[in-house]
Structures are given as C-alpha cells and as structure tokens.
PDB file of C-alpha atoms (C1' of nucleotides) in Angstrom:
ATOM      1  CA  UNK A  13      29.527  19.765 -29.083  1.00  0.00           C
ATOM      2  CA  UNK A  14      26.811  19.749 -31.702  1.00  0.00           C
ATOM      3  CA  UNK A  15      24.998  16.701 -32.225  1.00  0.00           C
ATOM      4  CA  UNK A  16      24.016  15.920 -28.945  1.00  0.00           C
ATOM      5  CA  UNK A  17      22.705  12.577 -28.137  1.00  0.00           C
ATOM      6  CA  UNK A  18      18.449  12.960 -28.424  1.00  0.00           C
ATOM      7  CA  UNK A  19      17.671  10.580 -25.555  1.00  0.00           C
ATOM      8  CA  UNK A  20      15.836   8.981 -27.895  1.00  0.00           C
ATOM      9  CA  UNK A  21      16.087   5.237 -27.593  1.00  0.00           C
ATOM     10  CA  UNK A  22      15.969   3.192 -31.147  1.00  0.00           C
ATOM     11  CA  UNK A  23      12.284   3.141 -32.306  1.00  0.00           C
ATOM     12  CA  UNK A  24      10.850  -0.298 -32.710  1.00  0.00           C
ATOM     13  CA  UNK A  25      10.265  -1.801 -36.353  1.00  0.00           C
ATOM     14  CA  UNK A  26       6.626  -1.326 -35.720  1.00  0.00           C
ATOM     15  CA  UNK A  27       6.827   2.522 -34.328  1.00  0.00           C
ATOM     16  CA  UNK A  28       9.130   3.123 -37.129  1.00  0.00           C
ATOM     17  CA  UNK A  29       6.866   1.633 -40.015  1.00  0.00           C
ATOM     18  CA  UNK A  30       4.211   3.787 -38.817  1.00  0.00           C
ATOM     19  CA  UNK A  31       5.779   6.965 -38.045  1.00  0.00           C
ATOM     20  CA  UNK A  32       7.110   6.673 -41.713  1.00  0.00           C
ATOM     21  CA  UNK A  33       4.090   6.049 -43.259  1.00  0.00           C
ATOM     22  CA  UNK A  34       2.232   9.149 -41.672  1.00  0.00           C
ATOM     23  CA  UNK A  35       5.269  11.335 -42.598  1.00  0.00           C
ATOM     24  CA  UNK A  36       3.406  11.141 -45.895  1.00  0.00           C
ATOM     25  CA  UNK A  37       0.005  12.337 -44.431  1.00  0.00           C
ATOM     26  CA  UNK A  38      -2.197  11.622 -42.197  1.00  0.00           C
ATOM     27  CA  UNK A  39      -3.350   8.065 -42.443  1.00  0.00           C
ATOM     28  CA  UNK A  40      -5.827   5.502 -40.608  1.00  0.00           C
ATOM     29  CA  UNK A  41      -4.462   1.893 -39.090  1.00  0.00           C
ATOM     30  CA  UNK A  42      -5.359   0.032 -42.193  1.00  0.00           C
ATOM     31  CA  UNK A  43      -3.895   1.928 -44.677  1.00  0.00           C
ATOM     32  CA  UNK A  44      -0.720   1.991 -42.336  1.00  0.00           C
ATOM     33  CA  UNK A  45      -0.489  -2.068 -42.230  1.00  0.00           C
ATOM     34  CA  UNK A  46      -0.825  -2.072 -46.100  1.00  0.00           C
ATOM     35  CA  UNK A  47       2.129   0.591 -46.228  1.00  0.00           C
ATOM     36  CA  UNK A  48       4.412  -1.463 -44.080  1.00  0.00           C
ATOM     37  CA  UNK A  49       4.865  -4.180 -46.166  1.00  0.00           C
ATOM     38  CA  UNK A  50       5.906  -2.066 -48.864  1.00  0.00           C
ATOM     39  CA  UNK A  51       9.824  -1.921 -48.949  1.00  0.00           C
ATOM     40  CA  UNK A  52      10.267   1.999 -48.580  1.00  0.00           C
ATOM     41  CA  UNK A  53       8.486   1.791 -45.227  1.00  0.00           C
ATOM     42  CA  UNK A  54      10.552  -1.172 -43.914  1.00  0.00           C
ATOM     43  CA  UNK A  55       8.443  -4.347 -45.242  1.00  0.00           C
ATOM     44  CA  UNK A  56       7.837  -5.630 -41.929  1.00  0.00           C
ATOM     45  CA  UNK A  57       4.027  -7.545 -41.680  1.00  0.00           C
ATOM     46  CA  UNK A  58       1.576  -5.362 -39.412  1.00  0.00           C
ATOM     47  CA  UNK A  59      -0.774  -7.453 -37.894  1.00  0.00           C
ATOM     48  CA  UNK A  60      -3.644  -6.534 -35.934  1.00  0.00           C
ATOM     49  CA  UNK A  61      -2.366  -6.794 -32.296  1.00  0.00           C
ATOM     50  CA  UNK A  62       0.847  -5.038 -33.227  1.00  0.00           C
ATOM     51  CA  UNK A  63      -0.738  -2.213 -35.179  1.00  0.00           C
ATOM     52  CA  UNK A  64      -3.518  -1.236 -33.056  1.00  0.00           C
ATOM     53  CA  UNK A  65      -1.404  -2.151 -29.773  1.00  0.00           C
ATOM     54  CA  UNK A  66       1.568  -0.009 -31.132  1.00  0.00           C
ATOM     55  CA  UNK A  67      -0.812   3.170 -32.088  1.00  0.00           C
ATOM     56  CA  UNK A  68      -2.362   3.076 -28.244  1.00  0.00           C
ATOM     57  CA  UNK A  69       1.147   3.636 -26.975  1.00  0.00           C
ATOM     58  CA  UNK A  70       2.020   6.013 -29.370  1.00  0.00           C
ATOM     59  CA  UNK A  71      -1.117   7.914 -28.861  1.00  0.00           C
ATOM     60  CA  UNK A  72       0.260   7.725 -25.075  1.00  0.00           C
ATOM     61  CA  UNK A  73       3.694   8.854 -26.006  1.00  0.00           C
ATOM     62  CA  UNK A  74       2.203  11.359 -27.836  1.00  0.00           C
ATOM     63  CA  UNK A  75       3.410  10.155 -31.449  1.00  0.00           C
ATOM     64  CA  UNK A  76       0.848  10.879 -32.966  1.00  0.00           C
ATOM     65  CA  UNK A  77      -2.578  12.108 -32.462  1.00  0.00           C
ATOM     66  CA  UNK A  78      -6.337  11.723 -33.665  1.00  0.00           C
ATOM     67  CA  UNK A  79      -6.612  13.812 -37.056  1.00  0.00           C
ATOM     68  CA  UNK A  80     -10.305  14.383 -36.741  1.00  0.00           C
ATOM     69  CA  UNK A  81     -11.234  13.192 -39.935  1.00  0.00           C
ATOM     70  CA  UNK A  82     -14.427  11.999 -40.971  1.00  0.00           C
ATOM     71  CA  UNK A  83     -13.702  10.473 -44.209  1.00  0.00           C
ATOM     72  CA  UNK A  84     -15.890   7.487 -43.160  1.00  0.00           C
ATOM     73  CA  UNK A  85     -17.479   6.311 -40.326  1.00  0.00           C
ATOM     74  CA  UNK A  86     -15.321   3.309 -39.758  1.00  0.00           C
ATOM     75  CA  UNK A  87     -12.060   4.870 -40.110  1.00  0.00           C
ATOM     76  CA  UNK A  88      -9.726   6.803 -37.480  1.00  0.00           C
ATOM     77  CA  UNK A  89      -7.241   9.234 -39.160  1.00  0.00           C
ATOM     78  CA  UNK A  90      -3.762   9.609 -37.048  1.00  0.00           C
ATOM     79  CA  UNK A  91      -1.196  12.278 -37.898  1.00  0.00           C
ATOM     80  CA  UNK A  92       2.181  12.774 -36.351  1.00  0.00           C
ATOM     81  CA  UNK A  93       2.678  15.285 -33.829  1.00  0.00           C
ATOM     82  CA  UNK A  94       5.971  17.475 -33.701  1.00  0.00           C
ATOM     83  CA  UNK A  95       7.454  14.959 -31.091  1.00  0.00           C
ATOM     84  CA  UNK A  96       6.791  11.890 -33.659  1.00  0.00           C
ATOM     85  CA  UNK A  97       8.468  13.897 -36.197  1.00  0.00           C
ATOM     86  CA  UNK A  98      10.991  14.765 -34.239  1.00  0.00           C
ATOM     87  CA  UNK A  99      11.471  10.801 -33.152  1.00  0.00           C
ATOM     88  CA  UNK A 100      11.299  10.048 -36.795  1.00  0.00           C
ATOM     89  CA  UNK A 101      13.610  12.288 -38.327  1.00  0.00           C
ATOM     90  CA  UNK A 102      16.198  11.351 -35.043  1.00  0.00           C
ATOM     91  CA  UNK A 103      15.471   7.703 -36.050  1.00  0.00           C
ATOM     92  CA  UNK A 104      16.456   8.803 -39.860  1.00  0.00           C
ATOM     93  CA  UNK A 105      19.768  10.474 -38.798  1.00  0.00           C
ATOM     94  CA  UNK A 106      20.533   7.192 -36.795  1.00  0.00           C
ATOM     95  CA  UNK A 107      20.096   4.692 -39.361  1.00  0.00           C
ATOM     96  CA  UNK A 108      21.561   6.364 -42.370  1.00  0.00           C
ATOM     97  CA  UNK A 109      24.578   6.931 -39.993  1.00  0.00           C
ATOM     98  CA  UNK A 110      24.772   2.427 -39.751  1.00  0.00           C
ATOM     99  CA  UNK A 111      23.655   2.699 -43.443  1.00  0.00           C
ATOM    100  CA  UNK A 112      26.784   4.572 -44.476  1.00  0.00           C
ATOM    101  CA  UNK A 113      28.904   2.335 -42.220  1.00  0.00           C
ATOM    102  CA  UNK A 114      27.357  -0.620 -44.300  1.00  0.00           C
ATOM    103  CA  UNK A 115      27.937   0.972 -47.189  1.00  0.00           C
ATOM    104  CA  UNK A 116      31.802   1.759 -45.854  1.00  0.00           C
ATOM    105  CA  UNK A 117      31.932  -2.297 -45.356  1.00  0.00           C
ATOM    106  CA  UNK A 118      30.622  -3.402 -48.533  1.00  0.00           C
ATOM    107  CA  UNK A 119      27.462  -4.968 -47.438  1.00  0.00           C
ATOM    108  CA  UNK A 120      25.302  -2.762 -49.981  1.00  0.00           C
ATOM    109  CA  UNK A 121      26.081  -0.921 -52.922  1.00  0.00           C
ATOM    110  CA  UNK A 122      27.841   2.515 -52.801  1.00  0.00           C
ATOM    111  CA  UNK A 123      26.271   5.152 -54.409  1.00  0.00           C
ATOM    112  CA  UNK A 124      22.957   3.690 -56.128  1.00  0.00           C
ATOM    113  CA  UNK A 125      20.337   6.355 -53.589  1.00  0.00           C
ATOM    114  CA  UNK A 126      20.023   9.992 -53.781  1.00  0.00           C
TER     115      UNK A 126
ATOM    116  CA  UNK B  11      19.655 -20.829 -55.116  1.00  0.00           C
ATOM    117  CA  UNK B  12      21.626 -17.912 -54.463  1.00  0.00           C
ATOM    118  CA  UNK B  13      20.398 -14.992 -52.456  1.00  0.00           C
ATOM    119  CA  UNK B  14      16.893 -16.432 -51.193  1.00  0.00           C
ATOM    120  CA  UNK B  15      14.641 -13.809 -49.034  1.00  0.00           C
ATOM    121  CA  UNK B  16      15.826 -15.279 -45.708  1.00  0.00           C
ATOM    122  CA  UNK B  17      12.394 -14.377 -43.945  1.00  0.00           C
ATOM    123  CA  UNK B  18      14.327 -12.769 -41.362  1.00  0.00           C
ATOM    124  CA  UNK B  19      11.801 -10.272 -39.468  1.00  0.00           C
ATOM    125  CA  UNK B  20      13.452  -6.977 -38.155  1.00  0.00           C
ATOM    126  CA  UNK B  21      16.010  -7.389 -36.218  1.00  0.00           C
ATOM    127  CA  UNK B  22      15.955  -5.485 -33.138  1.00  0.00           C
ATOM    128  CA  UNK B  23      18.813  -2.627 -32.212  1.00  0.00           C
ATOM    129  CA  UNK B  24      20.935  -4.561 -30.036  1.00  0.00           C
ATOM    130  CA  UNK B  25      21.193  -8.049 -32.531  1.00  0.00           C
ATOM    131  CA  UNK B  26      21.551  -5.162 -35.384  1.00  0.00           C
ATOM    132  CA  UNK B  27      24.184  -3.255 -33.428  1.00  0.00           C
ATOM    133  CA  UNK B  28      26.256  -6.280 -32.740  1.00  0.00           C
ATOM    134  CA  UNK B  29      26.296  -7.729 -35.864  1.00  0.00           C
ATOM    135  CA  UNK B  30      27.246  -4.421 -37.439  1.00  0.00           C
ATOM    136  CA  UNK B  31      30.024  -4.277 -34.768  1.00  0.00           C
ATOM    137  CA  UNK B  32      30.980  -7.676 -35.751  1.00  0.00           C
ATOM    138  CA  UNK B  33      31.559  -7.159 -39.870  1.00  0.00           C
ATOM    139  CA  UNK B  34      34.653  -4.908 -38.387  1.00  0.00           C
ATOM    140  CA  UNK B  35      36.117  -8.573 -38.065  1.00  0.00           C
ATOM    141  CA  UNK B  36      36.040 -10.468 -34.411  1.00  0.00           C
ATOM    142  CA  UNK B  37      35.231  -8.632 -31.009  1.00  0.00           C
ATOM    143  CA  UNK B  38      34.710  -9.570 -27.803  1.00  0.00           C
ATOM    144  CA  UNK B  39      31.762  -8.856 -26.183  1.00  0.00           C
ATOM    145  CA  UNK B  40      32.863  -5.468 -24.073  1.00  0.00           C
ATOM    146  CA  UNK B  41      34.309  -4.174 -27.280  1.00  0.00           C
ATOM    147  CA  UNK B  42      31.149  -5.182 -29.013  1.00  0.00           C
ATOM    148  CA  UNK B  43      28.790  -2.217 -25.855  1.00  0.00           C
ATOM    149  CA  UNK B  44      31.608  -0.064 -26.824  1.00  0.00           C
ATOM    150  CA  UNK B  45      31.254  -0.064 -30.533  1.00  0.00           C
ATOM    151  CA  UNK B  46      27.468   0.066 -29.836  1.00  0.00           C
ATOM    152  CA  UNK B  47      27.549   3.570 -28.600  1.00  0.00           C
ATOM    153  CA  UNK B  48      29.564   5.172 -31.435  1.00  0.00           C
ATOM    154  CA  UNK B  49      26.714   6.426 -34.059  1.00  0.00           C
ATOM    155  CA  UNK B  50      28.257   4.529 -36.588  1.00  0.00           C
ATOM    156  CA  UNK B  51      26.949   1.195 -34.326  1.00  0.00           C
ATOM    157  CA  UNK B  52      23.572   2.698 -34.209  1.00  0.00           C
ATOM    158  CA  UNK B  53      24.382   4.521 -31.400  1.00  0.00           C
ATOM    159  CA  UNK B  54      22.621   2.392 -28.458  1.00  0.00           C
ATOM    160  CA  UNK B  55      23.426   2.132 -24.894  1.00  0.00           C
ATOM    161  CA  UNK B  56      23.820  -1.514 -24.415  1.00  0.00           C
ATOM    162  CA  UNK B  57      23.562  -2.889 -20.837  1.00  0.00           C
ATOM    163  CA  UNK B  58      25.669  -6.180 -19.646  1.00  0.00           C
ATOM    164  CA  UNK B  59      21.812  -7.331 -19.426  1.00  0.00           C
ATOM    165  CA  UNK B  60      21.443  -6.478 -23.050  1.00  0.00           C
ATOM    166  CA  UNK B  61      24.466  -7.547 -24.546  1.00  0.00           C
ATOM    167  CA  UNK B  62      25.229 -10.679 -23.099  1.00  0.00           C
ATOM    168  CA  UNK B  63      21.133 -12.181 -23.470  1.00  0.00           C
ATOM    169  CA  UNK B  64      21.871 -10.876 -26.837  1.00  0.00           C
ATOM    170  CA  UNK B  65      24.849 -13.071 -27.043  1.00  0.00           C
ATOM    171  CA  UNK B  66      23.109 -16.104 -26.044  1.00  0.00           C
ATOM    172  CA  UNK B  67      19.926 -15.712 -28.486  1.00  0.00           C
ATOM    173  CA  UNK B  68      22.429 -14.846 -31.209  1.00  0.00           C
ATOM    174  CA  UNK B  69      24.729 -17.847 -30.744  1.00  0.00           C
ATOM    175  CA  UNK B  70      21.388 -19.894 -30.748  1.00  0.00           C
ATOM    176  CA  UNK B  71      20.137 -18.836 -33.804  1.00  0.00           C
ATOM    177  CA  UNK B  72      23.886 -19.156 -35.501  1.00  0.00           C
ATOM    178  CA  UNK B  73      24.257 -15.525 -36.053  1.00  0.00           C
ATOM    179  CA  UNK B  74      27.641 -15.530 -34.511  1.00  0.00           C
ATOM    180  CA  UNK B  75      30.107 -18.268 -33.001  1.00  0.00           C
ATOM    181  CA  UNK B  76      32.824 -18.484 -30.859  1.00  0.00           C
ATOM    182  CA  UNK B  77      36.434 -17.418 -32.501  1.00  0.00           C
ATOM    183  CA  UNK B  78      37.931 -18.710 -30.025  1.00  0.00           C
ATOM    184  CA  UNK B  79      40.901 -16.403 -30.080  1.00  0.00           C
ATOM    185  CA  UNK B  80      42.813 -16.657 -26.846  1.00  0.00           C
ATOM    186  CA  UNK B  81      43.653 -12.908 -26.741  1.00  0.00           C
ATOM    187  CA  UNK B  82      43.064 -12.594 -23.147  1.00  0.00           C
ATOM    188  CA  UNK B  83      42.185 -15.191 -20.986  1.00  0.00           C
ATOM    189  CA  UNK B  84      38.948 -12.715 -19.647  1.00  0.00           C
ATOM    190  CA  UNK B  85      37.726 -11.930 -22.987  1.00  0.00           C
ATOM    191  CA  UNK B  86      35.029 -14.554 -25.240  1.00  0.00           C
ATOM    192  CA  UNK B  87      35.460 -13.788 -28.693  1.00  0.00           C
ATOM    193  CA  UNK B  88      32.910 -13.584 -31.595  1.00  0.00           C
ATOM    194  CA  UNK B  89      32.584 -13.779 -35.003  1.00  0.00           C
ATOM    195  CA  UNK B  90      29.932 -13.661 -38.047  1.00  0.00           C
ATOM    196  CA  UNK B  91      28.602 -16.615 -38.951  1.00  0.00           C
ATOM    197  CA  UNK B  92      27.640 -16.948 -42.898  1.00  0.00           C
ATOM    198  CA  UNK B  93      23.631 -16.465 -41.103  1.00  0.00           C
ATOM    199  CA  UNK B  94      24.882 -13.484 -39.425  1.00  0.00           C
ATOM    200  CA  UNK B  95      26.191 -11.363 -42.221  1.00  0.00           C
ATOM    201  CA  UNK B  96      23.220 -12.203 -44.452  1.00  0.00           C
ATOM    202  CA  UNK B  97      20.757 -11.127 -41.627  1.00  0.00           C
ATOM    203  CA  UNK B  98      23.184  -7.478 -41.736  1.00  0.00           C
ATOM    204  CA  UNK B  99      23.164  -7.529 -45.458  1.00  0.00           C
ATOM    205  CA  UNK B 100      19.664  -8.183 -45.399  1.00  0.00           C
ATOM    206  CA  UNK B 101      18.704  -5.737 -42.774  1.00  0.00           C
ATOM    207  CA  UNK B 102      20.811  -3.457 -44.344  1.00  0.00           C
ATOM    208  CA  UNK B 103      18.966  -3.566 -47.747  1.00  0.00           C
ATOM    209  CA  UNK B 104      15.877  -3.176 -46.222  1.00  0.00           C
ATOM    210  CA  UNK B 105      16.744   0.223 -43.790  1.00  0.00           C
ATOM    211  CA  UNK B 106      18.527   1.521 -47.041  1.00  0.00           C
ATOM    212  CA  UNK B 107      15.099   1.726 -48.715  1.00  0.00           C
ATOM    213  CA  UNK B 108      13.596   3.280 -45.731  1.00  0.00           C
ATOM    214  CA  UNK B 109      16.420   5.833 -45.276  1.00  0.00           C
ATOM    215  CA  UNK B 110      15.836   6.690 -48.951  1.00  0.00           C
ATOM    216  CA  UNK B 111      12.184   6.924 -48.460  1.00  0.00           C
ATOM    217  CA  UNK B 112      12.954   9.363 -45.800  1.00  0.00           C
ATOM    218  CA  UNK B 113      15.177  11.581 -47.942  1.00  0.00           C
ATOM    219  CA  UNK B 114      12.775  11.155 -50.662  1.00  0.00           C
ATOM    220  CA  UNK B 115      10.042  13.338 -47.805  1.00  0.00           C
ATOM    221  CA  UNK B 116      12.977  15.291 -46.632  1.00  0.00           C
ATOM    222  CA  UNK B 117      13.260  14.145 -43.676  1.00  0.00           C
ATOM    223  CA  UNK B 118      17.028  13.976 -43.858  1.00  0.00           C
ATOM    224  CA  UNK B 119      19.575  15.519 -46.223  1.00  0.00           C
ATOM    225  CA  UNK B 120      20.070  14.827 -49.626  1.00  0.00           C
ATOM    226  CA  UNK B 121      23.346  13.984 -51.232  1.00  0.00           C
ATOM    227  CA  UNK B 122      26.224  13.868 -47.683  1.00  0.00           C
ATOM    228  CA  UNK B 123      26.392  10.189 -48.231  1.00  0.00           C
ATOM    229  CA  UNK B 124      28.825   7.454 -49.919  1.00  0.00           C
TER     230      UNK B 124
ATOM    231  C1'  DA C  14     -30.701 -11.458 -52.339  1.00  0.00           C
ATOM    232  C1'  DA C  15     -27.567 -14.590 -50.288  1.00  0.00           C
ATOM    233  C1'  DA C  16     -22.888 -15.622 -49.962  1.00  0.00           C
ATOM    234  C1'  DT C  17     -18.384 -14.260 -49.877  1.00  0.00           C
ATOM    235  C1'  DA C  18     -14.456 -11.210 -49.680  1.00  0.00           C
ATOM    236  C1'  DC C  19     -12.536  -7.138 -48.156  1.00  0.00           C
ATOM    237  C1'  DT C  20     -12.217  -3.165 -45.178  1.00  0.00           C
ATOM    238  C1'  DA C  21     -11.472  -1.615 -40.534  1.00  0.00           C
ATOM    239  C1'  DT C  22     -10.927  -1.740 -35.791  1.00  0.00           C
ATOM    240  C1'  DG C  23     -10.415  -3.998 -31.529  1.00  0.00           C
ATOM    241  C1'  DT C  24      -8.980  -7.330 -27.570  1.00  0.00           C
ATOM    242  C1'  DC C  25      -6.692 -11.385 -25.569  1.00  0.00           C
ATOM    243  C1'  DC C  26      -2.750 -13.435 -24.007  1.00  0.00           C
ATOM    244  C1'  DG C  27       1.417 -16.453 -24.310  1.00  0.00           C
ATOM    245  C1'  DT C  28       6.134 -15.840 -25.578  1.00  0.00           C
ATOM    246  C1'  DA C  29      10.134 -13.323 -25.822  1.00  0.00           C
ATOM    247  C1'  DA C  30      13.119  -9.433 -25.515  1.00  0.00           C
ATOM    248  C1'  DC C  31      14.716  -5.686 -23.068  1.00  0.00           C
ATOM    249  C1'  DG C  32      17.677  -3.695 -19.656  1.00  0.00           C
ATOM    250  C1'  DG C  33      18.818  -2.122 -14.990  1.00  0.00           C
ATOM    251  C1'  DA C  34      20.749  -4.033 -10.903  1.00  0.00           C
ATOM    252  C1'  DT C  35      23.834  -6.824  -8.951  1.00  0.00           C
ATOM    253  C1'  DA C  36      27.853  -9.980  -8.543  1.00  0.00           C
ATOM    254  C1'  DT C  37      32.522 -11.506  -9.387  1.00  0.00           C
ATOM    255  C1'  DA C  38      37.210 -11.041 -10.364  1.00  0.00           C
ATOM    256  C1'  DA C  39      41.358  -9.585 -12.714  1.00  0.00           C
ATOM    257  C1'  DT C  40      44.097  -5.792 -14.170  1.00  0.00           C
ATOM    258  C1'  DG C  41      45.553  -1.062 -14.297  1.00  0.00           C
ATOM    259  C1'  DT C  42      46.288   3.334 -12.034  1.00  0.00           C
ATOM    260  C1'  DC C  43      47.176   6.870  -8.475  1.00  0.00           C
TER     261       DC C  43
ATOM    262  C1'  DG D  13      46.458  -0.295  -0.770  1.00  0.00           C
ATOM    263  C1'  DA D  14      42.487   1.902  -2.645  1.00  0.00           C
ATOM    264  C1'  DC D  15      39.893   2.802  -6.527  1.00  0.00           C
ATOM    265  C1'  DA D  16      38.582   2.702 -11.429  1.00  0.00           C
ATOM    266  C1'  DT D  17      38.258   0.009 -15.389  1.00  0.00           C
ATOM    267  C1'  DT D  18      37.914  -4.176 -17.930  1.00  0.00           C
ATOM    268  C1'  DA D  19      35.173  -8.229 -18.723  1.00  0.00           C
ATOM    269  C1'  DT D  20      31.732 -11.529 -18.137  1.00  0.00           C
ATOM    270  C1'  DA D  21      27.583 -13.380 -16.076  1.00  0.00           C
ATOM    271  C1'  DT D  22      22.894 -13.976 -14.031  1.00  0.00           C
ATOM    272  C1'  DC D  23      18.486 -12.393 -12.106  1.00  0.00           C
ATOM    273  C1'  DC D  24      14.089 -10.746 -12.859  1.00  0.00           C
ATOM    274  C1'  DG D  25      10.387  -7.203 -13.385  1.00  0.00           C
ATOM    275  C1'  DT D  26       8.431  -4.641 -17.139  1.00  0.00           C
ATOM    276  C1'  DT D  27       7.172  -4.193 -21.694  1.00  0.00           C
ATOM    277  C1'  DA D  28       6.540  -5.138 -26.502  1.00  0.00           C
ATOM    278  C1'  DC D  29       5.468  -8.248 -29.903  1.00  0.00           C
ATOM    279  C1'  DG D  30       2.213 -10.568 -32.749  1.00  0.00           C
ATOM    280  C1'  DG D  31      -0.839 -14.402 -33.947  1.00  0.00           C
ATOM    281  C1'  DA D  32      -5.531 -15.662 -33.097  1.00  0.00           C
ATOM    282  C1'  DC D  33      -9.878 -14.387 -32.568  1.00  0.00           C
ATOM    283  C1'  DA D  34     -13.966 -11.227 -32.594  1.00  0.00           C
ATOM    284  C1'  DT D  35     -17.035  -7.854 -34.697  1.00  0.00           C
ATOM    285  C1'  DA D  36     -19.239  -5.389 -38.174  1.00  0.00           C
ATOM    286  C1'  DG D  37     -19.931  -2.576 -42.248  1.00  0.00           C
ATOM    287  C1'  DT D  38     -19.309  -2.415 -47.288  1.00  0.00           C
ATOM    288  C1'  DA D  39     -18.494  -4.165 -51.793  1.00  0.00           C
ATOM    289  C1'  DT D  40     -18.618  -7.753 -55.088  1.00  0.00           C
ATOM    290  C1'  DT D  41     -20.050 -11.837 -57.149  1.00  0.00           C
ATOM    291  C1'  DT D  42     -23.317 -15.116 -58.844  1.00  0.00           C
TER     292       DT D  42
END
DNA sequence: AAATACTATGTCCGTAACGGATATAATGTC
DNA sequence: GACATTATATCCGTTACGGACATAGTATTT
C-alpha cells in the first residue's frame, strides 16, 4: 500500500508557477508573473489573462486564498491554503519521480542538485 | 549553433508523458497509456481521447514519427524524433530547476535521488 | 509640470487542448 | 461461445490558455 494515488490530476504550468512562488510567502499577482519567468519557478511567461484567470480558479479551488494584506492599496496578497500545499508538494513528488527517470535515461546530468 | 533555447512553452502532461515513455526506445500507442500511469511516466491517466489527439498534434509538430515496425499488424508504432527528445531534454532541464527549488523550501526530501 | 515608463489588476474572446464516451475489431481466456 | 483485454479511432462538450486591450495609480525623467 503506501503511496496511494492523491487524485490529484497534473497541475497546469500556470497553477504550478504560482503555487511555487507563494510556497515562498505570500505574494500579490505581479510579483508572481515576475517570479515565473525565473528558472527555479518553471520560466514559463505569465501574462495577464493567464495570471489573473488562473488565480480566480484557484481562489475557487481553494488554492489559495486572500492574505489580507494592506501593503498598498493597489495590491492583493494571496497565500496558499493547506490544500494548495498539499497540491504542490503532490505535484513535487510527481515530477522529481519523471526527473529521476530522466536522469536514469541520460537526458540531464546525474547528480549536480541537492 | 548547438543547443539553441528552442522556445518550446511547457509542455502539457500528456505530450510530456509520452515523450518520456518514448526515450525507453519505440512504443506503440497502448503501451505508451500504460507507461503513462506508472509514476515514473508522470503518473497520468491517459484516455484513448487523450492519447491518440495527443498523437496527432505530436506527429504534427514532428515530435514523434512513425517507426513503422510491423510488430503486430494492430499496433502503430512511434518513435522520437531529434524535436522530440530536445523538447524532453528541454522540459526536463527546466522541471529539474523547479524540483530543486522545491527541495531548496522543503517541500520534498533532500538527498533520495540519483 | 508634462510626458513617459512601470506597477498592478482586470476583462474579452478566439484558439486549442483535454478527456470521457462511444465504436470497432482482433485476440486471448475461461 | 461468451467475455475480457488489446489496440486504435473519432466525436464533441467543457475548460484552460494567453494575447490584446483597458484602466489607473505611482515613479521617474527632462
């Protein structure tokens, strides 16, 4: 038994990028699109309509939530709730397992992380 | 020349699963919704729906070609094209660095790999 | 201080992918 | 001979994607 499958289907690019980049903290939609370029959260391009678009239906799916925050007026903090952690760490487990079996194959270096 | 960035966006589970299934060497297309399963594939249910649309975009785009291996007169074999591995290497590369961002907030554990 | 760039969010909407349902047929099994 | 499995294929409704556009406040530049 053991790892049972989490009925979690594969997370889009765009849910992913985002989930990952509030794992750091809790972040508004700008700051997000200006994280998922960068290469440790997946270097996709965020635009508008996907970014905003994606964070309705995660707000829906209850991915993350409304921190609260009043930094500044024209900003909207989101944090992950326990169920987008739980999708994102999932989502982790499932991609380093195709990671190692790239690594297994030779398409990318062995031993270079940790 | 050499490795250029081959603008490739994301590519979605099933094309990734697929292509991952296909670096084993040539597969035919039921072989290919079996692999897909296995978490070493990504772990994805993929639907006749799924896979064989999938097929058709991917044979399109030159990702993969007919072997033509006459095996079985039922099965349709398929192989990497030179496009197709570099979209897996590439992808690859790029959910390495998010898998070691992840380990790097502890999402996953550090140090089981290679 | 006017102009411009950047920050920040939002909607619109055409294109494309997803994926379950269904169909067909051959082979294998009980 | 009936049933499950292998193997491929198409149909089609639902959904996501993502560029284009819109809006407006702030910051910078000249």
């Amino acid at each position: 038994m053991a790892t049972e499958q989490p009925a979690t289907p594969p997370l889009s690019p765009a849910v992913f990028a985002i989930l990952l980049s509030l794992a750091e903290g809790e972040k508004h939609g700008y700051a997000m699109m200006k994280d998922a370029v960068k290469p440790e959260f997946g270097g996709i391009t965020l635009g508008p309509g996907t970014l905003y678009g994606t964070i309705d239906r995660m707000m829906r799916d209850q991915l993350v939530e409304e921190s609260g925050k009043t930094d500044n007026e024209r900003r909207r903090y989101y944090r992950l709730t326990e169920l987008g952690l739980g999708a994102l760490t999932a989502e982790m487990v499932r991609l380093n397992a195709a990671v190692t079996q790239g690594r297994k194959l030779g398409l990318i270096e062995t031993g270079g992380e940790v």
